[in-house]
Amino acid sequence: MRQPVEILIKKYKNNIYAIAFNVCKNSEDAEDVVQDTFIQYMSLKKELETEEHIRAWLIRVAINKAKNKITSFFRRNTLPLEDYMETLTFEPEEASDLFAAVMALPQKYRITIHLFYYEDYSVNEIADIEKISVSNVKTRLSRGRKLLKEKLKEAWEYDE
């Protein structure tokens, strides 16, 4: 199955950007990752079986490219997360606290939680995307939730 890249960009650009931003914590690098991901899709010679395979492939490539971006020697000056948070607007104020807590998680938990809660992937699909076992996905979700609970609990206790 081969989808036109224009259609895929319309469907998945925002999802790929969110995933890339979760890893890079930098909007410019995340935009680069989105572009690189779709360029790699355009040069892909292999046919993917279904739309779900295409989506999973795009996400996997984006995660890998984002990881490569953050470990590259040429990583430029980036906007600190705190400065970027000031540019975002959140409807309920609690959403800002939750976003900050998720972004503060270690990368392996942050990606897994993002895929599960924001992209609505199942545990099995996340295992395929991240190339880890199902039990490892469940462990990361459990530990990530525990870390989030602790961070948010501290924030609530501090406010009181």
Short mmCIF file of N, CA and C in Angstrom, two decimals:
data_model
loop_
_atom_site.label_atom_id
_atom_site.label_comp_id
_atom_site.label_asym_id
_atom_site.label_seq_id
_atom_site.Cartn_x
_atom_site.Cartn_y
_atom_site.Cartn_z
N MET A 1 0.84 -1.17 0.00
CA MET A 1 0.00 0.00 0.00
C MET A 1 0.89 1.24 0.00
N ARG A 2 0.61 2.14 -0.87
CA ARG A 2 1.39 3.38 -0.97
C ARG A 2 0.44 4.57 -0.93
N GLN A 3 0.54 5.38 0.11
CA GLN A 3 -0.30 6.57 0.25
C GLN A 3 0.47 7.78 -0.27
N PRO A 4 -0.21 8.72 -0.92
CA PRO A 4 0.47 9.97 -1.30
C PRO A 4 0.94 10.71 -0.05
N VAL A 5 2.14 11.26 -0.12
CA VAL A 5 2.73 11.90 1.05
C VAL A 5 1.91 13.12 1.49
N GLU A 6 1.24 13.79 0.57
CA GLU A 6 0.44 14.96 0.93
C GLU A 6 -0.69 14.56 1.89
N ILE A 7 -1.30 13.43 1.63
CA ILE A 7 -2.39 12.94 2.49
C ILE A 7 -1.84 12.59 3.87
N LEU A 8 -0.69 11.92 3.89
CA LEU A 8 -0.09 11.53 5.17
C LEU A 8 0.33 12.75 5.98
N ILE A 9 0.82 13.77 5.31
CA ILE A 9 1.22 14.98 6.02
C ILE A 9 0.01 15.61 6.69
N LYS A 10 -1.10 15.70 5.95
CA LYS A 10 -2.31 16.28 6.53
C LYS A 10 -2.79 15.47 7.74
N LYS A 11 -2.71 14.14 7.64
CA LYS A 11 -3.21 13.28 8.71
C LYS A 11 -2.30 13.24 9.93
N TYR A 12 -0.99 13.14 9.70
CA TYR A 12 -0.09 12.77 10.79
C TYR A 12 0.93 13.83 11.17
N LYS A 13 0.95 14.96 10.50
CA LYS A 13 1.96 15.97 10.79
C LYS A 13 1.95 16.38 12.27
N ASN A 14 0.78 16.66 12.80
CA ASN A 14 0.69 17.11 14.20
C ASN A 14 1.09 16.01 15.17
N ASN A 15 0.72 14.77 14.89
CA ASN A 15 1.09 13.65 15.76
C ASN A 15 2.61 13.45 15.76
N ILE A 16 3.20 13.49 14.57
CA ILE A 16 4.64 13.30 14.45
C ILE A 16 5.36 14.45 15.17
N TYR A 17 4.85 15.66 15.02
CA TYR A 17 5.46 16.81 15.69
C TYR A 17 5.41 16.63 17.21
N ALA A 18 4.27 16.21 17.72
CA ALA A 18 4.12 16.03 19.17
C ALA A 18 5.10 14.98 19.70
N ILE A 19 5.24 13.90 18.96
CA ILE A 19 6.17 12.85 19.37
C ILE A 19 7.61 13.37 19.33
N ALA A 20 7.95 14.06 18.25
CA ALA A 20 9.30 14.60 18.12
C ALA A 20 9.59 15.62 19.21
N PHE A 21 8.60 16.45 19.52
CA PHE A 21 8.79 17.44 20.57
C PHE A 21 8.97 16.77 21.92
N ASN A 22 8.26 15.68 22.16
CA ASN A 22 8.42 14.95 23.41
C ASN A 22 9.84 14.48 23.60
N VAL A 23 10.49 14.08 22.51
CA VAL A 23 11.85 13.59 22.61
C VAL A 23 12.85 14.76 22.62
N CYS A 24 12.69 15.69 21.69
CA CYS A 24 13.67 16.77 21.51
C CYS A 24 13.51 17.90 22.53
N LYS A 25 12.28 18.14 22.98
CA LYS A 25 11.96 19.25 23.86
C LYS A 25 12.38 20.58 23.22
N ASN A 26 12.23 20.66 21.91
CA ASN A 26 12.63 21.83 21.16
C ASN A 26 11.82 21.88 19.89
N SER A 27 11.13 22.99 19.65
CA SER A 27 10.22 23.06 18.50
C SER A 27 10.95 23.03 17.17
N GLU A 28 12.11 23.68 17.07
CA GLU A 28 12.83 23.69 15.80
C GLU A 28 13.31 22.29 15.43
N ASP A 29 13.87 21.58 16.40
CA ASP A 29 14.32 20.22 16.13
C ASP A 29 13.14 19.31 15.81
N ALA A 30 12.02 19.51 16.49
CA ALA A 30 10.83 18.70 16.22
C ALA A 30 10.34 18.93 14.79
N GLU A 31 10.37 20.17 14.34
CA GLU A 31 9.96 20.46 12.96
C GLU A 31 10.91 19.79 11.96
N ASP A 32 12.20 19.80 12.26
CA ASP A 32 13.17 19.12 11.40
C ASP A 32 12.88 17.63 11.34
N VAL A 33 12.56 17.05 12.47
CA VAL A 33 12.27 15.62 12.53
C VAL A 33 11.04 15.29 11.68
N VAL A 34 10.02 16.14 11.75
CA VAL A 34 8.81 15.92 10.94
C VAL A 34 9.17 15.91 9.46
N GLN A 35 9.92 16.92 9.04
CA GLN A 35 10.32 16.99 7.63
C GLN A 35 11.15 15.78 7.23
N ASP A 36 12.13 15.44 8.05
CA ASP A 36 12.99 14.29 7.73
C ASP A 36 12.21 12.99 7.66
N THR A 37 11.22 12.85 8.52
CA THR A 37 10.40 11.64 8.54
C THR A 37 9.63 11.48 7.22
N PHE A 38 9.00 12.56 6.78
CA PHE A 38 8.23 12.48 5.54
C PHE A 38 9.14 12.37 4.32
N ILE A 39 10.31 12.96 4.37
CA ILE A 39 11.28 12.79 3.27
C ILE A 39 11.70 11.32 3.19
N GLN A 40 11.94 10.71 4.35
CA GLN A 40 12.32 9.30 4.34
C GLN A 40 11.19 8.43 3.80
N TYR A 41 9.94 8.79 4.12
CA TYR A 41 8.80 8.04 3.58
C TYR A 41 8.76 8.16 2.06
N MET A 42 9.03 9.35 1.56
CA MET A 42 9.00 9.55 0.11
C MET A 42 10.06 8.71 -0.59
N SER A 43 11.17 8.49 0.05
CA SER A 43 12.24 7.71 -0.57
C SER A 43 12.15 6.21 -0.24
N LEU A 44 11.15 5.83 0.52
CA LEU A 44 10.96 4.43 0.89
C LEU A 44 10.56 3.61 -0.33
N LYS A 45 11.28 2.56 -0.57
CA LYS A 45 10.99 1.70 -1.72
C LYS A 45 10.06 0.55 -1.35
N LYS A 46 9.99 0.25 -0.08
CA LYS A 46 9.19 -0.86 0.42
C LYS A 46 7.71 -0.46 0.50
N GLU A 47 6.84 -1.38 0.19
CA GLU A 47 5.40 -1.16 0.33
C GLU A 47 4.98 -1.59 1.73
N LEU A 48 4.25 -0.75 2.41
CA LEU A 48 3.73 -1.09 3.72
C LEU A 48 2.31 -1.63 3.55
N GLU A 49 1.92 -2.57 4.41
CA GLU A 49 0.70 -3.34 4.20
C GLU A 49 -0.59 -2.53 4.36
N THR A 50 -0.71 -1.78 5.45
CA THR A 50 -1.97 -1.08 5.74
C THR A 50 -1.67 0.34 6.22
N GLU A 51 -2.72 1.09 6.39
CA GLU A 51 -2.59 2.46 6.92
C GLU A 51 -2.00 2.44 8.33
N GLU A 52 -2.38 1.45 9.14
CA GLU A 52 -1.82 1.35 10.49
C GLU A 52 -0.32 1.08 10.45
N HIS A 53 0.13 0.27 9.49
CA HIS A 53 1.56 0.02 9.35
C HIS A 53 2.29 1.30 8.96
N ILE A 54 1.67 2.06 8.08
CA ILE A 54 2.28 3.33 7.67
C ILE A 54 2.40 4.26 8.87
N ARG A 55 1.33 4.38 9.65
CA ARG A 55 1.34 5.25 10.82
C ARG A 55 2.40 4.80 11.82
N ALA A 56 2.44 3.51 12.08
CA ALA A 56 3.43 2.99 13.03
C ALA A 56 4.85 3.22 12.50
N TRP A 57 5.04 3.03 11.19
CA TRP A 57 6.35 3.25 10.59
C TRP A 57 6.77 4.71 10.74
N LEU A 58 5.85 5.63 10.46
CA LEU A 58 6.15 7.06 10.58
C LEU A 58 6.54 7.41 12.02
N ILE A 59 5.80 6.88 12.97
CA ILE A 59 6.09 7.17 14.38
C ILE A 59 7.45 6.60 14.79
N ARG A 60 7.72 5.38 14.37
CA ARG A 60 9.01 4.75 14.70
C ARG A 60 10.17 5.55 14.12
N VAL A 61 10.03 5.96 12.85
CA VAL A 61 11.08 6.75 12.20
C VAL A 61 11.25 8.09 12.93
N ALA A 62 10.14 8.72 13.28
CA ALA A 62 10.20 10.01 13.98
C ALA A 62 10.92 9.87 15.33
N ILE A 63 10.60 8.83 16.06
CA ILE A 63 11.26 8.61 17.36
C ILE A 63 12.76 8.42 17.16
N ASN A 64 13.14 7.60 16.19
CA ASN A 64 14.56 7.37 15.93
C ASN A 64 15.27 8.64 15.49
N LYS A 65 14.65 9.39 14.61
CA LYS A 65 15.27 10.63 14.13
C LYS A 65 15.39 11.65 15.27
N ALA A 66 14.38 11.71 16.12
CA ALA A 66 14.43 12.63 17.25
C ALA A 66 15.54 12.24 18.22
N LYS A 67 15.68 10.95 18.48
CA LYS A 67 16.75 10.49 19.36
C LYS A 67 18.11 10.83 18.75
N ASN A 68 18.24 10.63 17.43
CA ASN A 68 19.50 10.98 16.76
C ASN A 68 19.76 12.48 16.85
N LYS A 69 18.71 13.27 16.74
CA LYS A 69 18.84 14.72 16.77
C LYS A 69 19.36 15.19 18.13
N ILE A 70 18.83 14.62 19.21
CA ILE A 70 19.25 15.10 20.53
C ILE A 70 20.65 14.62 20.92
N THR A 71 21.13 13.59 20.26
CA THR A 71 22.49 13.11 20.57
C THR A 71 23.51 13.60 19.56
N SER A 72 23.08 14.37 18.57
CA SER A 72 24.02 14.82 17.54
C SER A 72 24.97 15.88 18.09
N PHE A 73 26.12 15.93 17.50
CA PHE A 73 27.16 16.88 17.89
C PHE A 73 26.73 18.32 17.60
N PHE A 74 25.92 18.48 16.58
CA PHE A 74 25.56 19.82 16.12
C PHE A 74 24.30 20.37 16.76
N ARG A 75 23.92 19.81 17.88
CA ARG A 75 22.73 20.33 18.56
C ARG A 75 22.97 21.79 18.94
N ARG A 76 22.15 22.65 18.40
CA ARG A 76 22.32 24.09 18.59
C ARG A 76 21.72 24.57 19.91
N ASN A 77 21.84 25.88 20.12
CA ASN A 77 21.21 26.48 21.30
C ASN A 77 19.71 26.24 21.20
N THR A 78 19.14 25.79 22.26
CA THR A 78 17.72 25.49 22.26
C THR A 78 17.01 26.35 23.30
N LEU A 79 15.73 26.49 23.10
CA LEU A 79 14.91 27.22 24.05
C LEU A 79 14.63 26.31 25.23
N PRO A 80 14.96 26.73 26.44
CA PRO A 80 14.67 25.89 27.60
C PRO A 80 13.17 25.61 27.71
N LEU A 81 12.84 24.46 28.25
CA LEU A 81 11.44 24.05 28.37
C LEU A 81 10.62 25.09 29.12
N GLU A 82 11.19 25.69 30.13
CA GLU A 82 10.45 26.68 30.91
C GLU A 82 10.06 27.88 30.05
N ASP A 83 10.97 28.32 29.17
CA ASP A 83 10.67 29.44 28.28
C ASP A 83 9.60 29.06 27.28
N TYR A 84 9.67 27.82 26.78
CA TYR A 84 8.66 27.37 25.82
C TYR A 84 7.29 27.26 26.49
N MET A 85 7.27 26.80 27.73
CA MET A 85 6.01 26.65 28.46
C MET A 85 5.28 27.99 28.56
N GLU A 86 6.04 29.09 28.66
CA GLU A 86 5.43 30.41 28.76
C GLU A 86 4.69 30.80 27.48
N THR A 87 5.08 30.23 26.33
CA THR A 87 4.44 30.57 25.06
C THR A 87 3.17 29.76 24.82
N LEU A 88 2.96 28.70 25.58
CA LEU A 88 1.79 27.84 25.39
C LEU A 88 0.62 28.35 26.22
N THR A 89 -0.58 28.09 25.72
CA THR A 89 -1.77 28.42 26.49
C THR A 89 -2.56 27.14 26.74
N PHE A 90 -3.04 26.99 27.96
CA PHE A 90 -3.79 25.81 28.35
C PHE A 90 -5.15 26.26 28.86
N GLU A 91 -6.19 25.54 28.43
CA GLU A 91 -7.55 25.89 28.86
C GLU A 91 -7.68 25.74 30.38
N PRO A 92 -7.72 24.51 30.90
CA PRO A 92 -7.69 24.43 32.36
C PRO A 92 -6.24 24.59 32.82
N GLU A 93 -6.02 25.30 33.89
CA GLU A 93 -4.67 25.54 34.38
C GLU A 93 -3.96 24.22 34.73
N GLU A 94 -4.73 23.21 35.16
CA GLU A 94 -4.13 21.92 35.52
C GLU A 94 -3.46 21.27 34.32
N ALA A 95 -3.93 21.55 33.10
CA ALA A 95 -3.34 20.96 31.90
C ALA A 95 -1.89 21.41 31.75
N SER A 96 -1.60 22.62 32.16
CA SER A 96 -0.23 23.12 32.11
C SER A 96 0.66 22.34 33.07
N ASP A 97 0.16 22.08 34.27
CA ASP A 97 0.92 21.31 35.25
C ASP A 97 1.16 19.88 34.76
N LEU A 98 0.12 19.29 34.17
CA LEU A 98 0.25 17.94 33.65
C LEU A 98 1.26 17.89 32.51
N PHE A 99 1.19 18.85 31.59
CA PHE A 99 2.14 18.89 30.48
C PHE A 99 3.57 19.01 31.00
N ALA A 100 3.79 19.90 31.94
CA ALA A 100 5.12 20.08 32.51
C ALA A 100 5.60 18.80 33.20
N ALA A 101 4.71 18.12 33.90
CA ALA A 101 5.08 16.88 34.59
C ALA A 101 5.43 15.78 33.58
N VAL A 102 4.65 15.67 32.51
CA VAL A 102 4.94 14.67 31.48
C VAL A 102 6.28 14.98 30.83
N MET A 103 6.53 16.25 30.51
CA MET A 103 7.78 16.63 29.85
C MET A 103 8.99 16.43 30.76
N ALA A 104 8.77 16.39 32.05
CA ALA A 104 9.88 16.21 32.99
C ALA A 104 10.22 14.74 33.21
N LEU A 105 9.38 13.85 32.69
CA LEU A 105 9.66 12.42 32.84
C LEU A 105 10.89 12.01 32.04
N PRO A 106 11.56 10.95 32.47
CA PRO A 106 12.64 10.42 31.63
C PRO A 106 12.08 10.01 30.26
N GLN A 107 12.91 10.09 29.25
CA GLN A 107 12.49 9.90 27.86
C GLN A 107 11.72 8.61 27.62
N LYS A 108 12.18 7.49 28.17
CA LYS A 108 11.51 6.22 27.87
C LYS A 108 10.08 6.19 28.41
N TYR A 109 9.85 6.82 29.56
CA TYR A 109 8.49 6.87 30.10
C TYR A 109 7.65 7.91 29.34
N ARG A 110 8.26 9.03 29.01
CA ARG A 110 7.56 10.12 28.32
C ARG A 110 7.02 9.65 26.97
N ILE A 111 7.83 8.94 26.20
CA ILE A 111 7.39 8.47 24.88
C ILE A 111 6.27 7.45 25.02
N THR A 112 6.44 6.50 25.92
CA THR A 112 5.43 5.46 26.11
C THR A 112 4.10 6.07 26.58
N ILE A 113 4.15 6.98 27.51
CA ILE A 113 2.93 7.63 27.99
C ILE A 113 2.27 8.44 26.89
N HIS A 114 3.07 9.13 26.10
CA HIS A 114 2.51 9.90 24.98
C HIS A 114 1.79 8.99 23.98
N LEU A 115 2.44 7.91 23.60
CA LEU A 115 1.82 7.00 22.63
C LEU A 115 0.53 6.40 23.18
N PHE A 116 0.50 6.08 24.46
CA PHE A 116 -0.66 5.44 25.05
C PHE A 116 -1.82 6.43 25.24
N TYR A 117 -1.55 7.57 25.83
CA TYR A 117 -2.63 8.49 26.19
C TYR A 117 -2.99 9.50 25.10
N TYR A 118 -2.01 9.96 24.35
CA TYR A 118 -2.29 10.99 23.36
C TYR A 118 -2.51 10.43 21.95
N GLU A 119 -1.86 9.32 21.63
CA GLU A 119 -2.01 8.72 20.30
C GLU A 119 -2.96 7.53 20.31
N ASP A 120 -3.42 7.13 21.47
CA ASP A 120 -4.38 6.03 21.64
C ASP A 120 -3.89 4.70 21.07
N TYR A 121 -2.62 4.43 21.23
CA TYR A 121 -2.10 3.13 20.83
C TYR A 121 -2.30 2.13 21.96
N SER A 122 -2.51 0.88 21.59
CA SER A 122 -2.61 -0.18 22.59
C SER A 122 -1.22 -0.56 23.07
N VAL A 123 -1.16 -1.32 24.13
CA VAL A 123 0.12 -1.77 24.67
C VAL A 123 0.88 -2.61 23.63
N ASN A 124 0.16 -3.47 22.91
CA ASN A 124 0.80 -4.29 21.89
C ASN A 124 1.36 -3.44 20.76
N GLU A 125 0.62 -2.43 20.34
CA GLU A 125 1.10 -1.56 19.26
C GLU A 125 2.32 -0.76 19.70
N ILE A 126 2.32 -0.30 20.94
CA ILE A 126 3.48 0.44 21.46
C ILE A 126 4.70 -0.47 21.50
N ALA A 127 4.50 -1.71 21.89
CA ALA A 127 5.61 -2.67 21.92
C ALA A 127 6.21 -2.83 20.52
N ASP A 128 5.36 -2.90 19.51
CA ASP A 128 5.85 -3.01 18.13
C ASP A 128 6.59 -1.74 17.70
N ILE A 129 6.04 -0.60 18.02
CA ILE A 129 6.64 0.67 17.62
C ILE A 129 7.99 0.88 18.28
N GLU A 130 8.05 0.63 19.58
CA GLU A 130 9.28 0.88 20.33
C GLU A 130 10.26 -0.30 20.30
N LYS A 131 9.82 -1.39 19.70
CA LYS A 131 10.66 -2.59 19.60
C LYS A 131 11.08 -3.10 20.99
N ILE A 132 10.07 -3.16 21.88
CA ILE A 132 10.29 -3.70 23.23
C ILE A 132 9.16 -4.68 23.52
N SER A 133 9.29 -5.43 24.59
CA SER A 133 8.26 -6.41 24.92
C SER A 133 7.01 -5.74 25.49
N VAL A 134 5.90 -6.46 25.43
CA VAL A 134 4.63 -5.96 25.98
C VAL A 134 4.77 -5.71 27.48
N SER A 135 5.44 -6.62 28.17
CA SER A 135 5.61 -6.43 29.61
C SER A 135 6.47 -5.20 29.91
N ASN A 136 7.42 -4.90 29.06
CA ASN A 136 8.23 -3.70 29.24
C ASN A 136 7.39 -2.44 29.05
N VAL A 137 6.47 -2.46 28.08
CA VAL A 137 5.56 -1.33 27.88
C VAL A 137 4.72 -1.13 29.13
N LYS A 138 4.15 -2.21 29.65
CA LYS A 138 3.31 -2.12 30.84
C LYS A 138 4.12 -1.58 32.03
N THR A 139 5.36 -2.02 32.15
CA THR A 139 6.22 -1.55 33.23
C THR A 139 6.49 -0.06 33.09
N ARG A 140 6.79 0.37 31.85
CA ARG A 140 7.06 1.80 31.63
C ARG A 140 5.83 2.64 31.91
N LEU A 141 4.65 2.16 31.50
CA LEU A 141 3.42 2.90 31.79
C LEU A 141 3.20 3.00 33.30
N SER A 142 3.38 1.89 34.00
CA SER A 142 3.18 1.86 35.44
C SER A 142 4.16 2.80 36.14
N ARG A 143 5.43 2.71 35.79
CA ARG A 143 6.43 3.56 36.43
C ARG A 143 6.24 5.03 36.05
N GLY A 144 5.88 5.27 34.80
CA GLY A 144 5.63 6.65 34.36
C GLY A 144 4.46 7.26 35.11
N ARG A 145 3.38 6.48 35.27
CA ARG A 145 2.21 6.96 36.02
C ARG A 145 2.59 7.25 37.47
N LYS A 146 3.41 6.37 38.04
CA LYS A 146 3.83 6.55 39.43
C LYS A 146 4.65 7.84 39.57
N LEU A 147 5.57 8.08 38.63
CA LEU A 147 6.36 9.30 38.67
C LEU A 147 5.47 10.54 38.50
N LEU A 148 4.50 10.45 37.58
CA LEU A 148 3.57 11.56 37.38
C LEU A 148 2.76 11.83 38.65
N LYS A 149 2.30 10.76 39.26
CA LYS A 149 1.50 10.91 40.48
C LYS A 149 2.32 11.60 41.57
N GLU A 150 3.59 11.19 41.71
CA GLU A 150 4.45 11.80 42.72
C GLU A 150 4.69 13.28 42.42
N LYS A 151 4.98 13.59 41.16
CA LYS A 151 5.26 14.98 40.78
C LYS A 151 4.02 15.85 40.98
N LEU A 152 2.88 15.35 40.55
CA LEU A 152 1.66 16.14 40.66
C LEU A 152 1.22 16.26 42.11
N LYS A 153 1.43 15.21 42.90
CA LYS A 153 1.09 15.25 44.31
C LYS A 153 1.95 16.30 45.02
N GLU A 154 3.24 16.34 44.70
CA GLU A 154 4.12 17.35 45.28
C GLU A 154 3.65 18.75 44.92
N ALA A 155 3.24 18.93 43.67
CA ALA A 155 2.78 20.25 43.22
C ALA A 155 1.52 20.66 43.97
N TRP A 156 0.60 19.71 44.16
CA TRP A 156 -0.65 20.02 44.87
C TRP A 156 -0.38 20.32 46.33
N GLU A 157 0.52 19.54 46.96
CA GLU A 157 0.83 19.78 48.37
C GLU A 157 1.54 21.12 48.55
N TYR A 158 2.36 21.46 47.57
CA TYR A 158 3.10 22.73 47.64
C TYR A 158 2.14 23.92 47.54
N ASP A 159 1.09 23.77 46.72
CA ASP A 159 0.12 24.85 46.52
C ASP A 159 -0.74 25.08 47.77
N GLU A 160 -0.93 24.06 48.57
CA GLU A 160 -1.80 24.17 49.74
C GLU A 160 -1.13 24.86 50.85
#
